[in-house]
Coordinates of C-alpha atoms and ligand atoms in Angstrom, one line a residue:
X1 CA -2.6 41.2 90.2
X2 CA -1.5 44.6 92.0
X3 CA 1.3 44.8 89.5
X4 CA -1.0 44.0 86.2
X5 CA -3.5 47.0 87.8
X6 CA -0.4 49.6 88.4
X7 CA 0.9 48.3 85.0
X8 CA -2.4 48.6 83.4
X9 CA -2.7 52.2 84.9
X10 CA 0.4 53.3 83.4
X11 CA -0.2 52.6 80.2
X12 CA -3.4 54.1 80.2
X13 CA -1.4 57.5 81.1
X14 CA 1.2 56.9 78.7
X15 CA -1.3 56.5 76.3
X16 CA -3.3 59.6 77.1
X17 CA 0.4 61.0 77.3
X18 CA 1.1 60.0 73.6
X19 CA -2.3 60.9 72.5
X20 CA -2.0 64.1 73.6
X21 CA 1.1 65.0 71.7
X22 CA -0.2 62.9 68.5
X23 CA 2.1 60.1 68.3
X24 CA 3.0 59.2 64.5
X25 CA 1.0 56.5 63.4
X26 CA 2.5 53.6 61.9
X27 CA 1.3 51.6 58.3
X28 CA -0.5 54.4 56.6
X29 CA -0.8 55.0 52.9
X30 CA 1.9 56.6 51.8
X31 CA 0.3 58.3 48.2
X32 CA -2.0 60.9 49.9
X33 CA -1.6 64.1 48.3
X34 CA 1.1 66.4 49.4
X35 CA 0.9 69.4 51.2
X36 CA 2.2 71.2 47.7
X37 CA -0.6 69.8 45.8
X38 CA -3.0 72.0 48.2
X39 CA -0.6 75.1 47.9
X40 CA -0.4 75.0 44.0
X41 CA -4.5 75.0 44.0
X42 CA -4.9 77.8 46.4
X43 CA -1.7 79.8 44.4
X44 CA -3.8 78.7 40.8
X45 CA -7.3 80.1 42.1
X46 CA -5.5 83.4 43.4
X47 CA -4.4 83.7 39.6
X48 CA -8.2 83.7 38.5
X49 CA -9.5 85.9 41.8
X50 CA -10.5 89.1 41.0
X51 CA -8.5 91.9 42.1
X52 CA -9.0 93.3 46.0
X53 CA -11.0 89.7 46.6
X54 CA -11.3 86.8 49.3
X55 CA -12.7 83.5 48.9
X56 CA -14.2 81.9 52.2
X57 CA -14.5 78.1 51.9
X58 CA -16.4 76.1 55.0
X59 CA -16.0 72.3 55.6
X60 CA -19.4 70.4 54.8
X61 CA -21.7 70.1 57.5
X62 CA -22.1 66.8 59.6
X63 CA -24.8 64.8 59.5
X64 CA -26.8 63.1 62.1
X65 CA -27.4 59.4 60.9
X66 CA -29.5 58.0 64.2
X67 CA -29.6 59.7 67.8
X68 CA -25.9 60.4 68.2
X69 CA -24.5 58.7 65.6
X70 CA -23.6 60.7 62.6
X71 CA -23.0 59.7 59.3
X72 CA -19.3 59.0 58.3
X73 CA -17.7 62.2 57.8
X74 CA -17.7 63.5 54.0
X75 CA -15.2 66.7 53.4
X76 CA -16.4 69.2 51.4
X77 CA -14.3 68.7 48.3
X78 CA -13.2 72.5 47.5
X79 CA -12.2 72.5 51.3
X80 CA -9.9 69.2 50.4
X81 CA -8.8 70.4 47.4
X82 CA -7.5 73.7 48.8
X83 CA -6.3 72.2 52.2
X84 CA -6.3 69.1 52.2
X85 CA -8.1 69.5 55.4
X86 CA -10.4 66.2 56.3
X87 CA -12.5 67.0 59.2
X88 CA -15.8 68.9 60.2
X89 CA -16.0 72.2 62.0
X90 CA -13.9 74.5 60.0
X91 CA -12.7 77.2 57.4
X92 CA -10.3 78.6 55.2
X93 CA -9.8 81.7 53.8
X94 CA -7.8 82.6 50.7
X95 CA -6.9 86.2 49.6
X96 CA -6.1 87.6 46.4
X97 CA -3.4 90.0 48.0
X98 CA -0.9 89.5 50.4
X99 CA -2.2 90.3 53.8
X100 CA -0.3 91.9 57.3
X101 CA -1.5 91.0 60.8
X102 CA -0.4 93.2 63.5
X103 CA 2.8 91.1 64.5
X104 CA 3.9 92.1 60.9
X105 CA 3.5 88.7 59.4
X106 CA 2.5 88.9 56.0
X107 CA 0.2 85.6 54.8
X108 CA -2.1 85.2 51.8
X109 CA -4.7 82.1 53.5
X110 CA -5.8 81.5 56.8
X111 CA -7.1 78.1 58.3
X112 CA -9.5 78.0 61.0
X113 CA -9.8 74.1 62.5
X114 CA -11.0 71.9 65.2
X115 CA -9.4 72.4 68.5
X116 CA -7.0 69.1 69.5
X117 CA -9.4 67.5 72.5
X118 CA -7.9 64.4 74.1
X119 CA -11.5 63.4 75.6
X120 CA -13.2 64.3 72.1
X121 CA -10.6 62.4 70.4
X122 CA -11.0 59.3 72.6
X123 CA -14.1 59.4 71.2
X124 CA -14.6 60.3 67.3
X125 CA -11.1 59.9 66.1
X126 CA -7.8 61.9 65.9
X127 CA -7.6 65.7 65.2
X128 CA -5.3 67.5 63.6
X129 CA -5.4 70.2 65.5
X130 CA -3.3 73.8 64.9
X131 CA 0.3 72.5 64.7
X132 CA -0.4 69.7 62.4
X133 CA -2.5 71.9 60.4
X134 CA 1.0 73.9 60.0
X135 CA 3.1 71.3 59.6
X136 CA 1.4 69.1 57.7
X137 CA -0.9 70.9 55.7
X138 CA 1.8 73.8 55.6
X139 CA -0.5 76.4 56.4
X140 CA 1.1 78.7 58.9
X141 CA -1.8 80.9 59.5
X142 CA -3.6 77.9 61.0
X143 CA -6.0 78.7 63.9
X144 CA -8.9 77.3 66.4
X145 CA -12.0 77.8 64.9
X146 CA -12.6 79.4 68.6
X147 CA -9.7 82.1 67.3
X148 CA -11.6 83.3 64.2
X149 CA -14.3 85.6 66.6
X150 CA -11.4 87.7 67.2
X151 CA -9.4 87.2 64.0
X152 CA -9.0 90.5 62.8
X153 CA -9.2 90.6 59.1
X154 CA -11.8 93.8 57.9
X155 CA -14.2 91.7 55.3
X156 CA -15.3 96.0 54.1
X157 CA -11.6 96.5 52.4
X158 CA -12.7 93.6 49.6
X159 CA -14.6 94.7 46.5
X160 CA -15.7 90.6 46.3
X161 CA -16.3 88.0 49.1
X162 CA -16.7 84.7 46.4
X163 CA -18.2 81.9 48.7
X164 CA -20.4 79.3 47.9
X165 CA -23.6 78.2 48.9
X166 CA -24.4 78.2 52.6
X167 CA -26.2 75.6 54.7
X168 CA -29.0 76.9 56.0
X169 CA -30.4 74.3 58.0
X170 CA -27.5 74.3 61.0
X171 CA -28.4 74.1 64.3
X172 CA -26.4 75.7 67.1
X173 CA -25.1 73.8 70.0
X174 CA -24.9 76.6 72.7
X175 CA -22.2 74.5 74.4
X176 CA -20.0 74.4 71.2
X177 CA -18.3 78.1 70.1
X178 CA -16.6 77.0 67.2
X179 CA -18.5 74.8 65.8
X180 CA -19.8 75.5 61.3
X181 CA -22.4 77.2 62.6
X182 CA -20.6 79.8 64.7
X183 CA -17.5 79.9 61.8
X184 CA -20.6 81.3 59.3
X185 CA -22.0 83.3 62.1
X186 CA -19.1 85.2 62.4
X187 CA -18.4 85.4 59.1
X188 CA -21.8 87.1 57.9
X189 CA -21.1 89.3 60.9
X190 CA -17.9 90.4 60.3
X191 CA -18.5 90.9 56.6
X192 CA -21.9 92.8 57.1
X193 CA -23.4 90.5 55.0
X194 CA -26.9 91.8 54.3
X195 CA -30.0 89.2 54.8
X196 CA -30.6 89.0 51.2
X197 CA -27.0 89.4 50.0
X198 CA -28.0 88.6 46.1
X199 CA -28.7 92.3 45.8
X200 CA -24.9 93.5 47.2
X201 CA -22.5 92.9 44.3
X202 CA -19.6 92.4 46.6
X203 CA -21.0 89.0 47.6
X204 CA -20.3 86.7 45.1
X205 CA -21.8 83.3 45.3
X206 CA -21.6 82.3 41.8
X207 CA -18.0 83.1 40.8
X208 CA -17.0 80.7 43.3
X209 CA -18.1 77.7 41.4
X210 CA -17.2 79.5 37.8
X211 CA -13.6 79.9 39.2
X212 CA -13.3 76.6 41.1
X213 CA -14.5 74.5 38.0
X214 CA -11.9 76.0 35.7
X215 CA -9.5 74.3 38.0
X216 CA -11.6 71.4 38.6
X217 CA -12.5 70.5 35.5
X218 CA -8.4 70.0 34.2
X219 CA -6.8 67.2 36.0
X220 CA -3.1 67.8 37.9
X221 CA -0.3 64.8 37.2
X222 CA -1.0 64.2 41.3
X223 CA -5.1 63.9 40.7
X224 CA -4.6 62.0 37.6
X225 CA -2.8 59.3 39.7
X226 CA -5.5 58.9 41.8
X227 CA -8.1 58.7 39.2
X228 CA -6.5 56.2 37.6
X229 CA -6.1 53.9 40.7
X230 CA -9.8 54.1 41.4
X231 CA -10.9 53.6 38.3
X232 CA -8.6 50.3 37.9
X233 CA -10.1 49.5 41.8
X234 CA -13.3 50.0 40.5
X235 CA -12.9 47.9 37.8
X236 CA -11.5 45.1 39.2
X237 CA -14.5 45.1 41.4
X238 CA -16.3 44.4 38.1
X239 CA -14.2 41.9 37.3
X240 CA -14.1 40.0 40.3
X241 CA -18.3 40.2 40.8
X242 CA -18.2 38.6 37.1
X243 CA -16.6 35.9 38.0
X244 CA -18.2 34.6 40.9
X245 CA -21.5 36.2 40.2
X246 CA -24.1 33.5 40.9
X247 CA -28.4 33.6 40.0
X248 CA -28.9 33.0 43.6
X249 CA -26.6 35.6 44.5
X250 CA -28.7 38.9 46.1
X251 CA -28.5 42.3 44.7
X252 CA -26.7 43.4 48.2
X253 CA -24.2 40.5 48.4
X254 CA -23.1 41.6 45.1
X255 CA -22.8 44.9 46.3
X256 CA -20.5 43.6 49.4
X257 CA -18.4 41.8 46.8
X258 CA -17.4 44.9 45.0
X259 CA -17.2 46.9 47.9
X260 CA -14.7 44.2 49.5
X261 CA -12.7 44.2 46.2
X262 CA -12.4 48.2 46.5
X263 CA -11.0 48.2 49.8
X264 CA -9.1 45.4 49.6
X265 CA -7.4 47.8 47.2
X266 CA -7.4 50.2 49.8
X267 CA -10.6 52.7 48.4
X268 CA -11.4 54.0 51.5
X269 CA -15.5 55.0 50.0
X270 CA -17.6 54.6 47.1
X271 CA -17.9 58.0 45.8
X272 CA -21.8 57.7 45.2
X273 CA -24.4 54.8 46.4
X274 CA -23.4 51.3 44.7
X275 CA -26.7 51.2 42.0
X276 CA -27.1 47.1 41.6
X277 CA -30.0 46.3 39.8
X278 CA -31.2 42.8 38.6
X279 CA -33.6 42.9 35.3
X280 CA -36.5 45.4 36.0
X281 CA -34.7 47.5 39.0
X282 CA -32.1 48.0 36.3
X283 CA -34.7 51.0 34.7
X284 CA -34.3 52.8 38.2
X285 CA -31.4 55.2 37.3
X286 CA -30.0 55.8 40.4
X287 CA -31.4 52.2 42.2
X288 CA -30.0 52.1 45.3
X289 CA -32.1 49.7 47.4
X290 CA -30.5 46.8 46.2
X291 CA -33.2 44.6 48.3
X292 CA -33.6 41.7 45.6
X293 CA -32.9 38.5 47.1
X294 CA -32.0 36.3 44.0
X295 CA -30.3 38.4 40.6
X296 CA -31.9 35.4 38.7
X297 CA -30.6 35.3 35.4
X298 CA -31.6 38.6 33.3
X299 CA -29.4 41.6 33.0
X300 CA -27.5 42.6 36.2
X301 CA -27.1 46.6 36.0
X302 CA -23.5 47.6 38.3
X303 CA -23.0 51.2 38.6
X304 CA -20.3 51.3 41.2
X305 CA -17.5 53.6 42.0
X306 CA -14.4 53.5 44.0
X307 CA -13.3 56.8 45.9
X308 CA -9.5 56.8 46.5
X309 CA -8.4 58.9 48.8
X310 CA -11.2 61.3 47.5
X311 CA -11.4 61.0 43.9
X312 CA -14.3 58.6 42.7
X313 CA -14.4 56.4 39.9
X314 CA -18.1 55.7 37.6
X315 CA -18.0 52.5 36.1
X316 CA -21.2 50.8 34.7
X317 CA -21.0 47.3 33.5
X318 CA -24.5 45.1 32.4
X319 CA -24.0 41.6 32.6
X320 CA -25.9 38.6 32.4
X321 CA -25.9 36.7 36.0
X322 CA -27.1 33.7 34.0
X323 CA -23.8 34.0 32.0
X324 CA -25.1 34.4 28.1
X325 CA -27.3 37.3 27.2
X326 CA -30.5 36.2 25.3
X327 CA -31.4 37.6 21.6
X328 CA -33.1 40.5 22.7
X329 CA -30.3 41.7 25.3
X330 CA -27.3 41.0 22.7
X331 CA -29.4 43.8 20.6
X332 CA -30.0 45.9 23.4
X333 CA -26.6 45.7 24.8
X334 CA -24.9 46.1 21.4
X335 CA -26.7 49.5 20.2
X336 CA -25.4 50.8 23.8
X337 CA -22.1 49.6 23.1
X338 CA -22.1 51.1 19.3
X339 CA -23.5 54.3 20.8
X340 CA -20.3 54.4 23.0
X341 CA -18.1 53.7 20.4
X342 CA -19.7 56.5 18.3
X343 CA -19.5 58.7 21.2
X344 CA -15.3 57.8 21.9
X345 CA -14.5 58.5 18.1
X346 CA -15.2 62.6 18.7
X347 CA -13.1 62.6 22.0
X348 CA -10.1 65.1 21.9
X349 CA -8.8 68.1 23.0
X350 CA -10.6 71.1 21.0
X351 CA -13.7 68.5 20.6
X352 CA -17.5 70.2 21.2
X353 CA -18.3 68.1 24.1
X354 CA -22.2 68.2 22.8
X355 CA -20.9 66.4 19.9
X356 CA -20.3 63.2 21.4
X357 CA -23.7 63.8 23.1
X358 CA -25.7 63.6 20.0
X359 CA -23.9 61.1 18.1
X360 CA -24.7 58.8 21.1
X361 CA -27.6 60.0 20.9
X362 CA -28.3 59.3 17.1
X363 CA -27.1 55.7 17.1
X364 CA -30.0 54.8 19.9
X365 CA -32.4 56.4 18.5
X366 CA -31.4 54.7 15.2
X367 CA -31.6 51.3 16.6
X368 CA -34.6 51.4 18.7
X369 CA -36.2 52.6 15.4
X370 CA -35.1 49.8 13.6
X371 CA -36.4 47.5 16.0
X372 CA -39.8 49.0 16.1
X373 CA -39.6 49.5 19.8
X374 CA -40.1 53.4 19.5
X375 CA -42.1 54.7 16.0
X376 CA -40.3 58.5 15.7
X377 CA -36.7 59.3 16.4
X378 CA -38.0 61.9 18.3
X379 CA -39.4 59.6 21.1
X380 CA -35.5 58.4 21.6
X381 CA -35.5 59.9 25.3
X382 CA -38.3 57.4 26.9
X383 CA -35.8 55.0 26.7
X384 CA -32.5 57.2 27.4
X385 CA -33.2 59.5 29.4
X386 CA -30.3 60.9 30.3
X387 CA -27.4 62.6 29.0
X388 CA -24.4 60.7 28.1
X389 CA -21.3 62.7 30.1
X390 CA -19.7 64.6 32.8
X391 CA -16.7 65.2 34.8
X392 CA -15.3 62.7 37.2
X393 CA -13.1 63.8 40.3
X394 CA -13.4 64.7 43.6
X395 CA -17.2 64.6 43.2
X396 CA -18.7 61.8 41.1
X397 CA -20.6 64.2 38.8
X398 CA -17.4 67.0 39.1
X399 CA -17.4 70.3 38.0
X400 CA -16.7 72.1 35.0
X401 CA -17.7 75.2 32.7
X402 CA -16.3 74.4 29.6
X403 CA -18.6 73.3 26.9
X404 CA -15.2 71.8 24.8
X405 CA -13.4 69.0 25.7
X406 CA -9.6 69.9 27.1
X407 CA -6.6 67.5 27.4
X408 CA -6.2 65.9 31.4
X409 CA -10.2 66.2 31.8
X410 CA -11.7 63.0 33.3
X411 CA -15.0 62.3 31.7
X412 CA -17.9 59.5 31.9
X413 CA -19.3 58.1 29.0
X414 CA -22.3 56.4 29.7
X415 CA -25.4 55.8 27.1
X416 CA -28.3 53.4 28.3
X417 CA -31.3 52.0 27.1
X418 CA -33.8 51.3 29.6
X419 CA -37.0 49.3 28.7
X420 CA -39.8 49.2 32.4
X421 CA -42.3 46.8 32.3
X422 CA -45.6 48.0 30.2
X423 CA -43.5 50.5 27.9
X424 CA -45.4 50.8 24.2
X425 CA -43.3 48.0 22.5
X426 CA -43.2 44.3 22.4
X427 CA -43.2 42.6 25.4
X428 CA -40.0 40.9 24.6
X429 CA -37.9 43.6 25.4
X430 CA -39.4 44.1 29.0
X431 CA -37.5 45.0 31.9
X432 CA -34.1 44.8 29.8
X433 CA -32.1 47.6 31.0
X434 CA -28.5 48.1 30.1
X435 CA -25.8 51.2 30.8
X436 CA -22.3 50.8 30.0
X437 CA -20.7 53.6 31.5
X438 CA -16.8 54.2 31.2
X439 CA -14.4 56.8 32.0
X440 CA -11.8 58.5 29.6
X441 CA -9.4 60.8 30.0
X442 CA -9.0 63.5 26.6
X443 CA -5.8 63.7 25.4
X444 CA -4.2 65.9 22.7
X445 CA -5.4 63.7 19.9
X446 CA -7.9 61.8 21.1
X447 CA -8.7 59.7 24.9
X448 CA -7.1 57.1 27.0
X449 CA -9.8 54.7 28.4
X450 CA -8.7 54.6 32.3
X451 CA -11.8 51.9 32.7
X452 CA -10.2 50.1 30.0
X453 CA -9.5 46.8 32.7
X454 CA -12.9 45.4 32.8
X455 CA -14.8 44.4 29.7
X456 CA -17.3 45.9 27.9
X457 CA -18.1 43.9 24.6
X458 CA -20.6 40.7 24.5
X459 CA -17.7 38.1 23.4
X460 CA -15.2 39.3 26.5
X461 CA -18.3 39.9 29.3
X462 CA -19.1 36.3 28.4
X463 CA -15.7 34.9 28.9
X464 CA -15.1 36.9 32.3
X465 CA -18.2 34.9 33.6
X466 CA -16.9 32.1 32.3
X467 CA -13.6 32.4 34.5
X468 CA -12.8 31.0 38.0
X469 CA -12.7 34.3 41.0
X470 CA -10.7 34.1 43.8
X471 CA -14.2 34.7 45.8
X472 CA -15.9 31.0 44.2
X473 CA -14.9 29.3 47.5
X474 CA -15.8 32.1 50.2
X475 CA -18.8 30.2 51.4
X476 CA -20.4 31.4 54.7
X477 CA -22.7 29.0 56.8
X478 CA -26.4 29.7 57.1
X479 CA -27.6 31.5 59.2
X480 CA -29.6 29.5 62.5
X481 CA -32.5 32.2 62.7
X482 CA -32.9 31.4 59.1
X483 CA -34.8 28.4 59.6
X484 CA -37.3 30.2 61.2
X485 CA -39.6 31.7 58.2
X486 CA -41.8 34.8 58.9
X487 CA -43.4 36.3 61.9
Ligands
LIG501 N1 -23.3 56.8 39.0 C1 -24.0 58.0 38.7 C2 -23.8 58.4 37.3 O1 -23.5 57.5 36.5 O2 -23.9 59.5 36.9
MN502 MN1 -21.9 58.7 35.6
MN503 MN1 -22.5 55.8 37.1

């Protein structure tokens, strides 16, 4: 017993011991992006800074999810994408010209981060901390956020500060010196930033997203290779939910099934909220609740998207839970499916991305005319109400500037037709709602469909149902307080 308690004790030491000097961890992926990846970004945006410029780039904000608990952490992406810095509570500066400090050490970025805190990181998680910041980020100017009060860099020599959007809703903790809060602090400080800095031409908060959307919007071999894993991911989710997918099944365990399938494949996220919507909560765009107890057997709408290692996938697919689609849905499902097709033919480098827009656009209008369930063209948006593209990337709806398509962007294409309960038309085609959306990469002559692993026409959606999944026999027990009903 003594022994096991000295034993016991020991351990605990060395394990505070190896915790404090960050012992490697074992079975980790092995396909993050590398530190180069980070350093080519940073070298590319310098390339488009204006001349005698910074750019000041803060990590999101955390979020308080209930009491102390926050919400799971969520980098801001231009701060990954720059860094490849993951946690909360920091900052990274990039200049335009190569800078001196007064040991003589010439740098061009700087990285402020969270101070390594053996208590802390008992707690929330591993930090980085200075030295890995240097070695692994390779960012030798890495710093404590505490360090950046007395950092001396003179914000008055730029002729442009570009920094995005602030938060303005931070609170400070008193106890906590370098925590966002203080980082922008200082920063406004040091900069002389006036109150209402839209007046001060040296303050630039809308180049920053003109300049990082150029880059954005063009996919890197390295980013490419994680789109394309979680789109496939993503896709196999699909897959796998047609193949089990029961009418008894609930919106949320379908949900769970896709969401298992994603990181089974190691997707650490989804990269938005997983929209599952049975028959009516299918017109809900962005249907999140996914509170239906039985899917039943109408259309099944399953806008879900893998984020690997930060880069999010969209994939839509409309199925029938009962396994056939009725008359009206094969029509429905088919003009969304022609609009798609329409809309892929125009894809290519040199393409006007508006193009592919409006022929989309043309073939729904088209068909829901010739099905007397609108009386006008014109009236074509009451049932698709939304526009049919956009980037895909680090952020599900990415960003971009360019209003023509470019080889190595990652785009969405995703009509719909959406028919509520009581719309101006036959009741036959109530509550049938029905999105396909896919993603496609342009290429010099035309696109690659990365979503191209999970079916999209009637004939193969079918079949999928038909198949066996892997996920048939995962049966759980009921649960006991279920047999109580009610209150
Ligand atoms: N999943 C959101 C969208 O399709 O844009
Ligand atoms: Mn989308
Ligand atoms: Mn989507």
């Amino acid at each position: 017993m003594f022994n096991t308690i000295i034993m016991r004790k020991l351990l605990t030491l060395l394990s505070l011991g190896s915790f404090l000097v960050c012992t490697a961890q074992a079975d980790l992926p092995t396909d993050y992006l590398p530190k180069e990846f980070h350093a080519g970004r940073r070298a590319a945006l310098r390339q488009l800074m204006p001349a005698n410029s910074v750019t000041v780039v803060f990590a999101y904000p955390t979020r308080t999810f209930s009491n102390d608990v926050d919400y799971l952490y969520h980098q801001n992406p231009d701060m990954y994408y720059f860094s490849g810095y993951k946690e909360p509570q920091s900052m990274l500066l990039i200049f335009k010209d190569e800078q001196t400090d007064s040991a003589g050490h010439k740098y061009s970025e700087a990285l402020f981060v969270q101070k390594r805190n053996a208590q802390a990181e008992q707690w929330t998680g591993r930090r980085l901390g200075v030295e890995g910041a240097k070695e692994k980020l390779g960012i030798p100017m890495s710093f404590n956020g505490e360090d950046f009060k007395n950092f001396n860099v003179d914000f008055a020599r730029f002729d442009k500060i570009i920094f995005d959007r602030l938060p303005a809703d931070l609170a400070d903790n008193p106890r906590d010196k370098a925590e966002l809060f203080d980082l922008i602090a200082q920063f406004k400080q040091k900069a002389a930033m006036p109150e209402d800095y839209s007046k001060d031409p040296r303050f630039d908060n809308r180049a920053f997203r003109q300049l990082t959307g150029t880059l954005r919007e063009i996919k890197t071999p390295e980013e490419l290779t994680l789109l394309r894993k979680a789109v496939e991911i993503s896709c196999q989710g699909q897959n796998e939910v047609m193949k089990v997918v029961r009418p008894d099944m609930s919106e949320l365990e379908i949900q769970g099934l896709h969401e298992y399938v994603h990181k089974k494949y190691g997707a650490e996220e989804v990269g938005y909220g997983s929209i599952v919507g049975a028959g009516e909560n299918g017109c809900v765009l962005h249907y999140m609740e996914n509170t239906k107890t039985k899917v039943g057997t109408s259309l099944l709408l399953m806008d879900v998207g893998a984020e690997y290692h930060g880069y999010t996938a969209d994939v839509t697919r409309t199925i029938p839970a009962g396994g056939k689609f009725s008359a009206e849905e094969k029509i429905i499902y088919q003009l969304v499916y022609d609009a798609q097709e329409a809309a892929f033919k125009l894809l290519k480098d040199g393409a006007k991305w508006s193009d592919a827009g409006q022929a989309a656009k043309d073939v729904i209008a088209e068909g829901l005319l010739k099905h007397g369930i609108i009386k006008n063209k014109n009236e074509v948006g009451r049932y698709y109400p939304h526009g049919l593209s956009h980037h895909i990337g680090l952020d599900v709806h990415d960003r971009g500037n360019s209003p023509v398509l470019k080889k190595d962007m990652v785009i969405t294409i995703e009509p719909g037709i959406y028919i509520p309960e009581g719309s101006d038309c036959d009741k036959k085609w109530w509550s049938i709602a029905v999105r396909i959306e896919d993603d496609a990469l342009i290429t010099q002559n035309g696109y690659e469909l990365l979503s191209s692993f999970a079916p999209r026409s009637i004939e193969a959606i079918e079949k999928m149902i038909a198949q066996k999944s892997a996920l048939d026999d995962f049966k759980l027990p009921p649960l006991k307080s279920a047999e109580k009903k009610g209150f």
